C-alpha cells in the first residue's frame, strides 16, 4: 500500500500540525511506502528530509516561482498535477492549516481527482481492501483509492537515532506540465483587495472581585437585550445589489436579501452525519454552470464547507470561507473574513463567476448563559460542569480543549466552530486568540477569568477577574452552595 501525505510548511518553517497528524496516521497504518507532497519554497527541502527519517518515507517538493501566491484552488491544482501522474491507495491531508483555516484543499483535491472523500478522521485501520475510519460523526467504511482529511488526533513520533534520510525529489511547473495560467496569483480566482487589523468585538473591561460575579450574571440575565450584536452582521449596507444570487440554505435568506434583487433557494441534501456523493456534487456543479448565477452562498457548517469546496473545484471558481460580512461594490460581491488566525480582516473579491462563499451566521440555539472552557481551565472541568448544572448554563470550549479530547467538536466556539450569542458568556482560562473571539463577540455580557492580567481576552470582556482558576472555581461553588441554602 502506498499513501501520499500532503503537507504545508508554515511561516516559521515547521509543518502544519494537522498535516503532521496525518503523517503519523499514515505511519500507524504501516504501508509499504509513504510519500510526502509539499508545494513550497526551496528551503522546505531540509525540513522534508528530516521527516523522511521516520520510516519508509520519501518526499516530493513542488517548488517554482510560478506557484507563488496560490490560493486554495491554485494550490489544489498544482498538487493534482503531480498526483495524476502517480499510483496510490490513499491520500491524507490535514483537515485545515492553522493559518488560513479554510479546510478547502482536501475536498478540492478529492473533487479534482474524482476520489471518495472521508472527512474529519480521528482513527483509521485497514480491513482487507477496505479502510475503517473513525470520524467525528461515526465510523465510515471506504474502499481504495480515497482521500481522508485528518483531525489533529495524532502526535508525530521522533525518528530513530540512526535512521537514514529518504529520497527527496524537487519538481518545477515545467516538470509537472502545469498550466501557468492556473498557478500562483495568475491562477488564483480569489483576490485580496485590502486588509486591516481585526479590532472587532473590543469592549471596555471593568475588573471585579470573584464575589461579584453571581450578582453581575443575575443582572445581565434579567436584561431584555439578547446580545451585543442584534444579528450577526453578515452583510454590509450597500446601495448596490446583484441582479440575483443563489443560497443553499434558508438560514441565509436575510443576508442574501440585502445583497441581491432576487434570491433563489437551491438546497443541498445535507442531512445529519451525511456528505454529498460525487454524483450529487457533479449534478449541483452542472446546475450552477448552466444557470451561471453571479454568486452562490453556503452556510459555514462543516458539511456545507466540504460541499462548497468540491463544487468550487469542479467549476474552477473561487471560494471564500467563513465570511463575517458581505457587500456589493462595482457590481461584484465583496467578501470579508478573518485572516492570519483572525488577527487581520481581509476584503476579498472573486475574479471568476460565480463568486462562492461560506457565510457565518448566528445559531438559533436559545442559550442564555454559556461557561466556556479554555486551556487554562481544563483541569477544573468537573467543577465547571457542576457550576453549569447548578445555574442551568451551557458549557463550550476553545479549539485547544477540543483537540486534546476534553470536549467534542460540537462544543467548540470560534472561527472553525460555533457562533454563539448568549446573554452572558463567561470565558474561563481563555487567552483570547482572535479566532476564538469571532465566535463569541456577539454575546451580551462577557466576563473573563484569567490569571494573566495581560491576557488579550480582557480586551473583549465587559468584566474581568484576575485570579487562579482553581481558586475561582472553589469560590464560585461555595457561593452557589450558600445561595441554594
Coordinates of C-alpha atoms in Angstrom, one line a residue:
X1 CA 0.0 0.0 0.0
X2 CA 1.2 3.5 -0.9
X3 CA 0.0 6.6 1.0
X4 CA 0.5 10.2 -0.1
X5 CA 0.5 12.8 2.7
X6 CA 0.0 16.4 1.6
X7 CA 1.8 18.8 3.9
X8 CA 2.1 22.6 4.2
X9 CA 5.1 24.4 5.6
X10 CA 4.2 27.3 7.9
X11 CA 5.9 30.7 8.0
X12 CA 8.2 29.7 10.9
X13 CA 9.5 26.7 8.9
X14 CA 7.6 24.0 10.8
X15 CA 4.8 21.9 9.2
X16 CA 1.1 22.4 9.8
X17 CA 0.3 20.3 12.9
X18 CA -2.9 18.9 11.2
X19 CA -0.6 17.6 8.5
X20 CA 2.0 16.0 10.9
X21 CA -1.0 14.3 12.5
X22 CA -1.9 13.0 9.1
X23 CA 1.7 11.7 8.7
X24 CA 1.5 9.8 12.0
X25 CA -1.8 8.4 11.0
X26 CA -0.2 7.1 7.8
X27 CA 2.8 5.6 9.7
X28 CA 0.5 3.7 12.0
X29 CA -1.3 2.1 9.0
X30 CA 2.2 0.6 8.2
X31 CA 2.1 0.9 4.4
X32 CA 4.8 -0.2 2.1
X33 CA 5.6 3.4 1.2
X34 CA 4.7 6.9 2.3
X35 CA 5.3 9.9 0.0
X36 CA 5.2 13.4 1.4
X37 CA 3.9 16.0 -1.0
X38 CA 4.6 19.7 -0.4
X39 CA 4.2 22.8 -2.5
X40 CA 6.6 25.5 -1.2
X41 CA 9.9 27.3 -1.2
X42 CA 13.2 25.5 -1.8
X43 CA 14.0 25.9 2.0
X44 CA 11.3 23.3 2.7
X45 CA 13.6 20.6 1.4
X46 CA 15.7 20.2 4.6
X47 CA 12.5 20.0 6.7
X48 CA 11.1 17.4 4.4
X49 CA 14.3 15.3 4.5
X50 CA 14.1 15.2 8.3
X51 CA 10.6 13.8 8.1
X52 CA 11.8 11.0 5.7
X53 CA 13.7 9.5 8.6
X54 CA 10.5 8.4 10.3
X55 CA 10.0 5.2 8.2
X56 CA 9.6 4.1 4.6
X57 CA 9.1 7.7 3.6
X58 CA 10.2 9.7 0.6
X59 CA 9.3 13.2 -0.3
X60 CA 8.4 15.4 -3.3
X61 CA 8.7 19.2 -3.2
X62 CA 6.9 21.2 -5.8
X63 CA 8.8 24.5 -6.0
X64 CA 8.6 27.2 -8.6
X65 CA 8.1 31.0 -8.6
X66 CA 5.1 30.3 -10.8
X67 CA 3.4 28.8 -7.7
X68 CA 3.8 31.9 -5.5
X69 CA 0.6 33.5 -4.2
X70 CA -1.6 30.5 -4.9
X71 CA -5.0 30.4 -3.2
X72 CA -6.6 27.1 -2.3
X73 CA -7.9 26.4 -5.8
X74 CA -4.5 27.1 -7.4
X75 CA -2.7 25.0 -4.7
X76 CA -5.1 22.1 -5.2
X77 CA -4.5 22.3 -9.0
X78 CA -0.7 22.2 -8.6
X79 CA -0.9 19.2 -6.2
X80 CA -3.3 17.4 -8.5
X81 CA -0.8 17.8 -11.5
X82 CA 1.6 15.6 -9.6
X83 CA -0.9 13.2 -8.2
X84 CA -2.4 12.4 -11.6
X85 CA 0.9 11.0 -12.6
X86 CA 1.2 8.6 -9.7
X87 CA -0.4 5.4 -8.4
X88 CA -1.5 5.3 -4.7
X89 CA -4.1 3.8 -2.4
X90 CA -4.7 6.7 0.0
X91 CA -4.2 10.5 0.1
X92 CA -4.1 12.0 3.6
X93 CA -4.5 15.8 4.2
X94 CA -4.7 17.6 7.5
X95 CA -8.3 18.9 7.9
X96 CA -7.0 22.5 7.7
X97 CA -4.0 24.7 8.2
X98 CA -3.6 26.7 11.4
X99 CA -3.0 30.0 9.5
X100 CA -5.7 30.0 6.7
X101 CA -8.2 27.7 8.4
X102 CA -10.3 27.3 5.3
X103 CA -10.3 23.4 5.2
X104 CA -10.7 23.6 1.4
X105 CA -7.6 21.9 -0.2
X106 CA -8.6 18.3 0.8
X107 CA -12.1 18.5 -0.6
X108 CA -11.0 20.3 -3.7
X109 CA -8.3 17.7 -4.4
X110 CA -10.8 14.9 -4.0
X111 CA -13.2 16.6 -6.4
X112 CA -10.4 17.2 -9.0
X113 CA -9.2 13.6 -8.8
X114 CA -12.6 12.0 -8.6
X115 CA -11.9 10.4 -5.2
X116 CA -14.2 9.5 -2.4
X117 CA -13.7 11.9 0.5
X118 CA -13.8 10.8 4.1
X119 CA -13.7 14.0 6.3
X120 CA -12.6 14.7 9.8
X121 CA -10.9 11.4 10.5
X122 CA -9.7 10.6 14.1
X123 CA -8.8 7.0 13.7
X124 CA -8.2 4.5 10.8
X125 CA -7.4 0.8 10.3
X126 CA -7.3 -1.5 7.3
X127 CA -9.7 -4.4 6.9
X128 CA -8.7 -6.3 3.8
X129 CA -9.2 -4.0 0.8
X130 CA -11.1 -1.5 2.8
X131 CA -10.4 1.2 5.4
X132 CA -12.4 1.7 8.5
X133 CA -12.3 5.3 9.6
X134 CA -13.4 6.7 12.9
X135 CA -14.7 10.3 12.2
X136 CA -16.3 12.9 14.4
X137 CA -19.7 11.7 13.3
X138 CA -19.2 7.9 13.4
X139 CA -17.4 5.1 11.6
X140 CA -17.1 5.1 7.8
X141 CA -16.0 2.2 5.6
X142 CA -14.4 3.1 2.3
X143 CA -12.5 1.4 -0.5
X144 CA -9.3 2.4 -2.2
X145 CA -8.3 4.9 -3.5
X146 CA -9.7 7.5 -1.3
X147 CA -8.8 10.9 0.3
X148 CA -9.0 11.5 4.0
X149 CA -8.9 14.8 5.9
X150 CA -7.4 14.2 9.3
X151 CA -8.0 15.8 12.6
X152 CA -5.3 16.8 15.0
X153 CA -5.6 13.5 16.8
X154 CA -2.0 12.1 16.5
X155 CA 1.3 13.3 17.8
X156 CA 4.1 12.8 15.4
X157 CA 6.8 10.4 16.6
X158 CA 10.6 11.1 16.8
X159 CA 12.9 9.4 14.3
X160 CA 15.3 6.7 15.5
X161 CA 18.7 7.9 16.3
X162 CA 20.5 6.3 13.4
X163 CA 17.6 6.5 10.9
X164 CA 18.6 7.4 7.3
X165 CA 17.0 10.1 5.2
X166 CA 14.8 9.0 2.4
X167 CA 14.8 10.2 -1.2
X168 CA 13.7 13.8 -2.0
X169 CA 12.6 15.0 -5.5
X170 CA 12.1 18.6 -6.4
X171 CA 9.9 19.4 -9.3
X172 CA 9.1 22.7 -11.2
X173 CA 6.0 23.8 -13.0
X174 CA 7.6 22.7 -16.3
X175 CA 8.4 19.2 -14.8
X176 CA 4.7 18.8 -13.9
X177 CA 3.4 20.1 -17.2
X178 CA 1.3 22.5 -15.2
X179 CA -0.6 25.3 -16.9
X180 CA 0.9 28.6 -15.7
X181 CA -2.5 30.3 -16.1
X182 CA -3.8 28.1 -13.3
X183 CA -0.9 28.5 -10.9
X184 CA 0.1 31.2 -8.4
X185 CA -1.5 34.6 -8.4
X186 CA -2.4 34.3 -12.1
X187 CA -4.4 31.1 -11.4
X188 CA -6.0 32.2 -8.2
X189 CA -9.6 33.4 -8.6
X190 CA -9.8 34.9 -5.2
X191 CA -8.0 38.2 -4.7
X192 CA -7.4 40.2 -1.5
X193 CA -8.4 43.8 -2.2
X194 CA -7.2 45.1 1.2
X195 CA -6.7 44.0 4.8
X196 CA -6.6 45.7 8.1
X197 CA -6.1 44.8 11.8
X198 CA -9.1 43.0 13.2
X199 CA -10.4 45.1 16.2
X200 CA -14.0 43.9 16.1
X201 CA -15.6 43.0 19.4
X202 CA -13.4 45.0 21.7
X203 CA -15.1 46.3 24.9
X204 CA -14.2 48.4 28.0
X205 CA -13.3 45.9 30.7
X206 CA -14.1 46.6 34.3
X207 CA -12.1 44.5 36.8
X208 CA -14.2 43.0 39.6
X209 CA -13.7 40.6 42.6
X210 CA -14.8 37.0 42.3
X211 CA -17.5 37.5 44.9
X212 CA -19.3 40.0 42.5
X213 CA -19.7 37.6 39.6
X214 CA -23.0 36.0 40.6
X215 CA -24.7 39.4 41.0
X216 CA -23.4 40.6 37.6
X217 CA -24.6 37.4 35.9
X218 CA -28.0 37.7 37.6
X219 CA -28.5 41.3 36.4
X220 CA -27.3 40.5 32.9
X221 CA -29.8 37.6 32.6
X222 CA -32.6 39.9 33.7
X223 CA -31.9 42.4 30.8
X224 CA -34.2 42.3 27.8
X225 CA -31.3 42.6 25.3
X226 CA -30.4 39.3 23.6
X227 CA -26.8 40.1 22.7
X228 CA -24.1 42.6 21.9
X229 CA -25.0 42.2 18.2
X230 CA -28.7 42.1 17.4
X231 CA -27.9 39.9 14.4
X232 CA -24.6 38.6 13.0
X233 CA -23.5 41.3 10.6
X234 CA -23.1 39.0 7.6
X235 CA -23.8 41.9 5.2
X236 CA -22.7 45.5 5.0
X237 CA -25.0 48.2 4.0
X238 CA -24.7 48.9 0.3
X239 CA -26.7 50.8 -2.3
X240 CA -25.8 48.3 -5.0
X241 CA -27.4 44.9 -5.4
X242 CA -26.6 41.9 -7.6
X243 CA -29.4 41.0 -10.0
X244 CA -29.8 37.6 -8.3
X245 CA -27.9 35.1 -6.4
X246 CA -28.3 31.5 -5.1
X247 CA -28.4 30.3 -1.5
X248 CA -28.3 26.6 -0.4
X249 CA -30.0 27.1 3.0
X250 CA -32.9 29.2 4.2
X251 CA -30.8 30.5 7.1
X252 CA -29.1 32.8 4.5
X253 CA -32.3 34.4 3.2
X254 CA -32.0 37.6 5.2
X255 CA -28.3 38.1 4.3
X256 CA -28.9 37.4 0.6
X257 CA -31.9 39.7 0.5
X258 CA -29.7 42.7 1.3
X259 CA -27.3 41.7 -1.5
X260 CA -29.5 40.8 -4.4
X261 CA -32.7 41.8 -6.1
X262 CA -33.8 38.2 -6.4
X263 CA -32.7 35.3 -4.2
X264 CA -33.1 31.7 -5.3
X265 CA -33.0 28.8 -2.7
X266 CA -31.3 25.8 -4.3
X267 CA -31.0 23.4 -1.3
X268 CA -28.3 20.7 -1.0
X269 CA -29.4 17.4 0.6
X270 CA -27.1 17.8 3.6
X271 CA -28.7 15.8 6.4
X272 CA -27.1 14.9 9.8
X273 CA -23.9 12.8 9.5
X274 CA -24.0 12.9 5.7
X275 CA -21.9 14.3 3.0
X276 CA -22.8 14.5 -0.7
X277 CA -21.8 11.8 -3.1
X278 CA -19.6 12.5 -6.1
X279 CA -22.6 12.2 -8.3
X280 CA -24.6 14.7 -6.3
X281 CA -21.7 17.2 -6.3
X282 CA -21.3 16.9 -10.1
X283 CA -25.0 17.4 -10.6
X284 CA -25.1 20.5 -8.5
X285 CA -22.0 21.9 -10.2
X286 CA -23.6 21.3 -13.6
X287 CA -26.7 23.1 -12.5
X288 CA -24.6 26.1 -11.4
X289 CA -22.7 26.0 -14.7
X290 CA -25.9 26.1 -16.7
X291 CA -27.6 28.9 -14.7
X292 CA -24.4 31.0 -14.2
X293 CA -25.5 32.9 -11.1
X294 CA -23.3 35.8 -10.0
X295 CA -22.8 34.3 -6.6
X296 CA -23.6 31.2 -4.6
X297 CA -23.7 31.3 -0.8
X298 CA -23.4 28.4 1.6
X299 CA -23.7 28.2 5.4
X300 CA -20.5 27.6 7.3
X301 CA -21.3 24.3 8.9
X302 CA -18.7 21.6 8.1
X303 CA -20.9 19.7 5.6
X304 CA -21.6 22.8 3.6
X305 CA -17.9 23.8 3.7
X306 CA -16.9 20.5 2.2
X307 CA -19.6 20.6 -0.4
X308 CA -18.8 24.2 -1.4
X309 CA -15.1 23.3 -1.7
X310 CA -15.8 20.4 -4.0
X311 CA -18.2 22.4 -6.2
X312 CA -15.7 25.3 -6.5
X313 CA -13.1 22.8 -7.7
X314 CA -15.4 21.3 -10.3
X315 CA -16.4 24.8 -11.5
X316 CA -12.8 26.1 -11.3
X317 CA -14.0 29.2 -9.4
X318 CA -13.1 31.0 -6.2
X319 CA -14.4 30.2 -2.7
X320 CA -14.1 32.4 0.3
X321 CA -14.5 30.6 3.6
X322 CA -16.1 31.8 6.9
X323 CA -17.2 35.2 5.7
X324 CA -18.4 37.5 8.6
X325 CA -19.6 40.2 6.2
X326 CA -20.6 40.7 2.6
X327 CA -21.1 43.7 0.4
X328 CA -21.7 44.6 -3.3
X329 CA -19.3 47.0 -4.9
X330 CA -18.8 47.7 -8.6
X331 CA -21.4 45.1 -9.5
X332 CA -19.4 42.3 -7.7
X333 CA -19.6 40.5 -4.4
X334 CA -17.0 41.5 -1.8
X335 CA -16.4 39.0 0.9
X336 CA -15.0 39.9 4.4
X337 CA -13.3 37.3 6.5
X338 CA -10.7 36.9 9.3
X339 CA -7.2 36.1 8.1
X340 CA -3.9 35.0 9.6
X341 CA -5.5 33.2 12.6
X342 CA -8.0 36.1 12.9
X343 CA -5.5 38.9 13.6
X344 CA -6.5 40.6 10.3
X345 CA -9.7 41.2 8.4
X346 CA -9.4 40.7 4.7
X347 CA -11.7 42.0 2.0
X348 CA -11.7 39.6 -1.0
X349 CA -13.2 39.6 -4.5
X350 CA -13.6 36.7 -6.9
X351 CA -12.3 37.1 -10.5
X352 CA -14.4 34.2 -11.8
X353 CA -18.1 33.6 -11.9
X354 CA -19.8 32.6 -9.7
X355 CA -18.3 34.0 -6.6
X356 CA -18.8 31.5 -3.9
X357 CA -18.7 31.9 -0.1
X358 CA -19.5 30.1 3.1
X359 CA -21.1 32.6 5.5
X360 CA -21.1 32.6 9.3
X361 CA -24.5 33.2 10.9
X362 CA -25.6 33.1 14.5
X363 CA -27.0 29.9 15.8
X364 CA -30.7 29.6 16.7
X365 CA -30.0 27.8 20.0
X366 CA -31.6 29.7 22.9
X367 CA -28.6 29.5 25.4
X368 CA -28.8 32.4 27.8
X369 CA -25.7 31.6 29.8
X370 CA -22.5 29.9 28.5
X371 CA -19.5 28.9 30.5
X372 CA -16.6 28.5 28.1
X373 CA -13.5 26.5 29.0
X374 CA -10.0 27.3 27.8
X375 CA -6.7 25.5 28.1
X376 CA -6.1 27.3 31.4
X377 CA -9.2 25.9 32.9
X378 CA -9.5 22.4 31.6
X379 CA -8.1 21.0 34.8
X380 CA -11.2 22.4 36.5
X381 CA -13.7 20.8 34.0
X382 CA -15.5 18.8 36.7
X383 CA -16.2 21.9 38.8
X384 CA -17.2 24.0 35.8
X385 CA -19.7 21.3 34.7
X386 CA -21.1 21.3 38.3
X387 CA -21.4 25.1 38.2
X388 CA -23.2 24.9 34.8
X389 CA -25.6 22.3 36.2
X390 CA -26.5 24.5 39.2
X391 CA -27.1 27.6 37.2
X392 CA -28.6 25.9 34.1
X393 CA -25.9 27.1 31.8
X394 CA -24.3 25.5 28.7
X395 CA -20.7 24.6 28.5
X396 CA -18.5 25.2 25.4
X397 CA -14.7 25.2 24.8
X398 CA -11.9 26.5 22.8
X399 CA -10.2 24.6 19.9
X400 CA -7.3 23.6 22.1
X401 CA -9.6 21.8 24.5
X402 CA -11.4 20.1 21.7
X403 CA -8.2 18.9 20.0
X404 CA -6.9 17.4 23.3
X405 CA -10.1 15.4 23.5
X406 CA -11.6 17.1 26.6
X407 CA -14.7 18.3 24.6
X408 CA -16.5 17.4 21.4
X409 CA -16.2 19.4 18.2
X410 CA -19.9 20.4 18.6
X411 CA -18.9 22.3 21.8
X412 CA -16.2 24.4 20.1
X413 CA -16.7 28.1 19.8
X414 CA -14.6 30.1 17.3
X415 CA -13.7 30.6 13.7
X416 CA -13.8 26.9 12.9
X417 CA -16.5 26.1 15.5
X418 CA -19.8 27.6 16.6
X419 CA -21.0 31.2 16.5
X420 CA -22.9 31.9 19.8
X421 CA -24.7 35.0 21.2
X422 CA -25.9 34.2 24.8
X423 CA -27.0 36.9 27.2
X424 CA -23.9 36.0 29.3
X425 CA -20.6 34.5 28.2
X426 CA -18.1 33.5 30.9
X427 CA -14.6 32.9 29.5
X428 CA -12.6 30.7 31.9
X429 CA -8.9 30.3 31.3
X430 CA -9.2 31.5 27.7
X431 CA -6.3 33.6 26.4
X432 CA -8.3 35.5 23.9
X433 CA -7.0 34.5 20.4
X434 CA -8.9 36.3 17.8
X435 CA -10.0 33.0 16.1
X436 CA -12.0 32.3 19.3
X437 CA -13.3 35.9 19.7
X438 CA -15.0 35.8 16.3
X439 CA -17.3 33.0 17.6
X440 CA -18.5 34.8 20.8
X441 CA -18.2 38.5 20.1
X442 CA -22.0 38.9 19.7
X443 CA -22.6 37.8 23.3
X444 CA -24.5 40.2 25.6
X445 CA -22.3 40.4 28.7
X446 CA -18.8 38.9 28.6
X447 CA -17.0 38.0 31.8
X448 CA -13.4 36.8 31.6
X449 CA -11.5 34.9 34.3
X450 CA -7.7 34.6 33.8
X451 CA -4.6 34.5 35.9
X452 CA -2.7 36.7 33.4
X453 CA -3.6 40.4 33.8
X454 CA -2.3 41.0 30.2
X455 CA -4.4 38.2 28.6
X456 CA -6.0 39.6 25.4
X457 CA -9.4 38.2 26.5
X458 CA -9.8 41.2 28.8
X459 CA -10.0 43.5 25.7
X460 CA -13.1 41.7 24.6
X461 CA -14.8 41.5 28.0
X462 CA -17.2 43.7 29.9
X463 CA -15.9 42.4 33.3
X464 CA -12.7 40.8 34.2
X465 CA -11.5 38.7 37.2
X466 CA -7.7 38.2 37.5
X467 CA -7.2 35.1 39.7
X468 CA -6.2 31.5 39.7
X469 CA -8.9 29.3 38.0
X470 CA -8.8 26.6 40.6
X471 CA -9.3 29.1 43.4
X472 CA -12.1 30.8 41.4
X473 CA -14.0 27.5 40.9
X474 CA -13.7 26.6 44.5
X475 CA -15.0 30.1 45.4
X476 CA -17.9 30.1 42.9
X477 CA -19.1 26.7 44.1
X478 CA -19.1 27.9 47.7
X479 CA -21.1 30.9 46.6
X480 CA -23.7 28.9 44.8
X481 CA -23.9 26.5 47.8
X482 CA -24.7 29.5 50.0
X483 CA -27.3 30.8 47.5
X484 CA -29.0 27.4 47.4
X485 CA -29.2 27.2 51.2

